[in-house]
C-alpha atoms as a printed R data frame, in Angstrom:
   type eleno elety resid chain resno      x       y       z
1  ATOM     1    CA   MET     A     1  0.000   0.000   0.000
2  ATOM     2    CA   ARG     A     2  2.814   2.440   0.809
3  ATOM     3    CA   PHE     A     3  4.382   1.949  -2.593
4  ATOM     4    CA   ALA     A     4  1.039   2.437  -4.352
5  ATOM     5    CA   GLU     A     5  0.622   5.680  -2.400
6  ATOM     6    CA   ALA     A     6  4.152   6.717  -3.364
7  ATOM     7    CA   ALA     A     7  3.418   6.107  -7.042
8  ATOM     8    CA   ALA     A     8  0.121   7.993  -6.778
9  ATOM     9    CA   SER     A     9  1.992  10.970  -5.278
10 ATOM    10    CA   LEU     A    10  3.891  11.385  -8.524
11 ATOM    11    CA   ASN     A    11  0.615  12.022 -10.363
12 ATOM    12    CA   ALA     A    12 -1.119  13.996  -7.607
13 ATOM    13    CA   GLY     A    13 -2.336  17.572  -7.754
14 ATOM    14    CA   LYS     A    14 -0.121  20.566  -7.089
15 ATOM    15    CA   SER     A    15  2.118  18.947  -4.501
16 ATOM    16    CA   GLY     A    16  0.782  15.589  -3.408
17 ATOM    17    CA   MET     A    17  2.313  16.223   0.007
18 ATOM    18    CA   PRO     A    18  0.780  14.348   2.924
19 ATOM    19    CA   ASP     A    19 -1.372  16.422   5.253
20 ATOM    20    CA   GLY     A    20  0.727  18.528   7.571
21 ATOM    21    CA   HIS     A    21  3.797  18.559   5.309
22 ATOM    22    CA   GLU     A    22  2.848  21.650   3.324
23 ATOM    23    CA   THR     A    23  4.928  23.873   5.604
24 ATOM    24    CA   MET     A    24  8.067  21.781   5.252
25 ATOM    25    CA   PHE     A    25  9.526  24.416   2.892
26 ATOM    26    CA   PRO     A    26  8.805  28.117   2.389
27 ATOM    27    CA   ALA     A    27  6.129  28.712  -0.243
28 ATOM    28    CA   ASP     A    28  7.303  28.493  -3.847
29 ATOM    29    CA   VAL     A    29 10.788  27.174  -3.017
30 ATOM    30    CA   LEU     A    30 10.133  23.801  -4.622
31 ATOM    31    CA   SER     A    31  8.384  23.247  -7.904
32 ATOM    32    CA   PRO     A    32  5.182  21.189  -7.946
33 ATOM    33    CA   ALA     A    33  7.144  18.337  -9.540
34 ATOM    34    CA   ALA     A    34  9.763  18.461  -6.756
35 ATOM    35    CA   LEU     A    35  7.010  18.462  -4.135
36 ATOM    36    CA   ARG     A    36  5.408  15.422  -5.761
37 ATOM    37    CA   LEU     A    37  8.757  13.618  -5.762
38 ATOM    38    CA   LEU     A    38  9.297  14.560  -2.115
39 ATOM    39    CA   ALA     A    39  5.848  13.181  -1.278
40 ATOM    40    CA   ALA     A    40  6.673   9.950  -3.094
41 ATOM    41    CA   CYS     A    41  9.937   9.672  -1.140
42 ATOM    42    CA   ASP     A    42  8.104  10.270   2.121
43 ATOM    43    CA   ARG     A    43  5.685   7.448   1.381
44 ATOM    44    CA   ALA     A    44  8.288   5.028  -0.022
45 ATOM    45    CA   SER     A    45 10.710   5.447   2.872
46 ATOM    46    CA   VAL     A    46  9.930   2.284   4.798
47 ATOM    47    CA   PHE     A    47 13.201   1.880   6.670
48 ATOM    48    CA   GLY     A    48 13.445   2.216  10.430
49 ATOM    49    CA   GLY     A    49 11.029   1.963  13.288
50 ATOM    50    CA   MET     A    50  9.260  -1.035  14.756
51 ATOM    51    CA   GLY     A    51  7.458  -3.159  12.228
52 ATOM    52    CA   SER     A    52  9.425  -1.611   9.393
53 ATOM    53    CA   TRP     A    53 10.789  -3.118   6.221
54 ATOM    54    CA   ASN     A    54 14.011  -3.972   8.088
55 ATOM    55    CA   ASP     A    55 12.147  -6.256  10.489
56 ATOM    56    CA   LEU     A    56 11.351  -8.770   7.757
57 ATOM    57    CA   GLY     A    57 13.176 -12.080   7.677
58 ATOM    58    CA   PHE     A    58 13.219 -15.009   5.288
59 ATOM    59    CA   PRO     A    59 14.293 -18.559   6.130
60 ATOM    60    CA   ASP     A    60 14.932 -19.412   2.463
61 ATOM    61    CA   PRO     A    61 18.448 -18.187   1.558
62 ATOM    62    CA   ALA     A    62 17.402 -17.305  -2.006
63 ATOM    63    CA   GLU     A    63 14.510 -15.185  -0.724
64 ATOM    64    CA   ALA     A    64 16.817 -13.563   1.829
65 ATOM    65    CA   GLU     A    65 19.270 -12.616  -0.933
66 ATOM    66    CA   GLU     A    66 16.480 -11.213  -3.105
67 ATOM    67    CA   TYR     A    67 15.149  -9.218  -0.131
68 ATOM    68    CA   LYS     A    68 18.636  -7.829   0.473
69 ATOM    69    CA   ALA     A    69 19.038  -6.798  -3.184
70 ATOM    70    CA   VAL     A    70 15.577  -5.194  -3.334
71 ATOM    71    CA   SER     A    71 16.216  -3.405  -0.026
72 ATOM    72    CA   GLU     A    72 19.503  -1.968  -1.241
73 ATOM    73    CA   ALA     A    73 17.946  -0.805  -4.523
74 ATOM    74    CA   LEU     A    74 14.955   0.744  -2.752
75 ATOM    75    CA   TYR     A    75 17.146   2.520  -0.214
76 ATOM    76    CA   ALA     A    76 19.381   3.908  -2.972
77 ATOM    77    CA   ALA     A    77 16.409   5.021  -5.097
78 ATOM    78    CA   VAL     A    78 14.649   6.842  -2.258
79 ATOM    79    CA   ASN     A    79 17.809   8.588  -1.089
80 ATOM    80    CA   THR     A    80 18.790   9.547  -4.647
81 ATOM    81    CA   ALA     A    81 15.339  11.069  -5.117
82 ATOM    82    CA   TYR     A    82 15.646  13.017  -1.845
83 ATOM    83    CA   LEU     A    83 18.961  14.416  -3.107
84 ATOM    84    CA   ALA     A    84 17.358  15.349  -6.430
85 ATOM    85    CA   VAL     A    85 14.693  17.320  -4.570
86 ATOM    86    CA   ALA     A    86 17.243  19.042  -2.336
87 ATOM    87    CA   ASN     A    87 19.694  19.863  -5.113
88 ATOM    88    CA   GLY     A    88 17.375  20.474  -8.054
89 ATOM    89    CA   ASP     A    89 16.888  23.727  -9.892
90 ATOM    90    CA   HIS     A    90 13.640  25.033  -8.391
91 ATOM    91    CA   THR     A    91 13.513  28.444 -10.016
C-alpha cells in the first residue's frame, strides 16, 4: 500500500504532500514536480522503526538474498530522489 501511495503521489495535484507537510519548505521554493517527488519519497521510505521493512526475515536463503538486493535498490532510489529534490533547480 505504501508503494502504491508513493506512485500515486507522482501524479497527484499541485504537490501531493501528505497532510501537515505543506509547511516543510517556504512557499514556492520547490516546484510542484519536486514536491510530488518529495511526497513519493516520504511514502516510499519504509526503513526504520518497529514493524518496518528492516524487520522482515526469510528462512529461504534465495529469498533472503532477493530481499537484500531489493532493499539496497529501494534505499538507494529513495535517497537519490531526496537528493534530487534538495539539489534540483527550483527556479
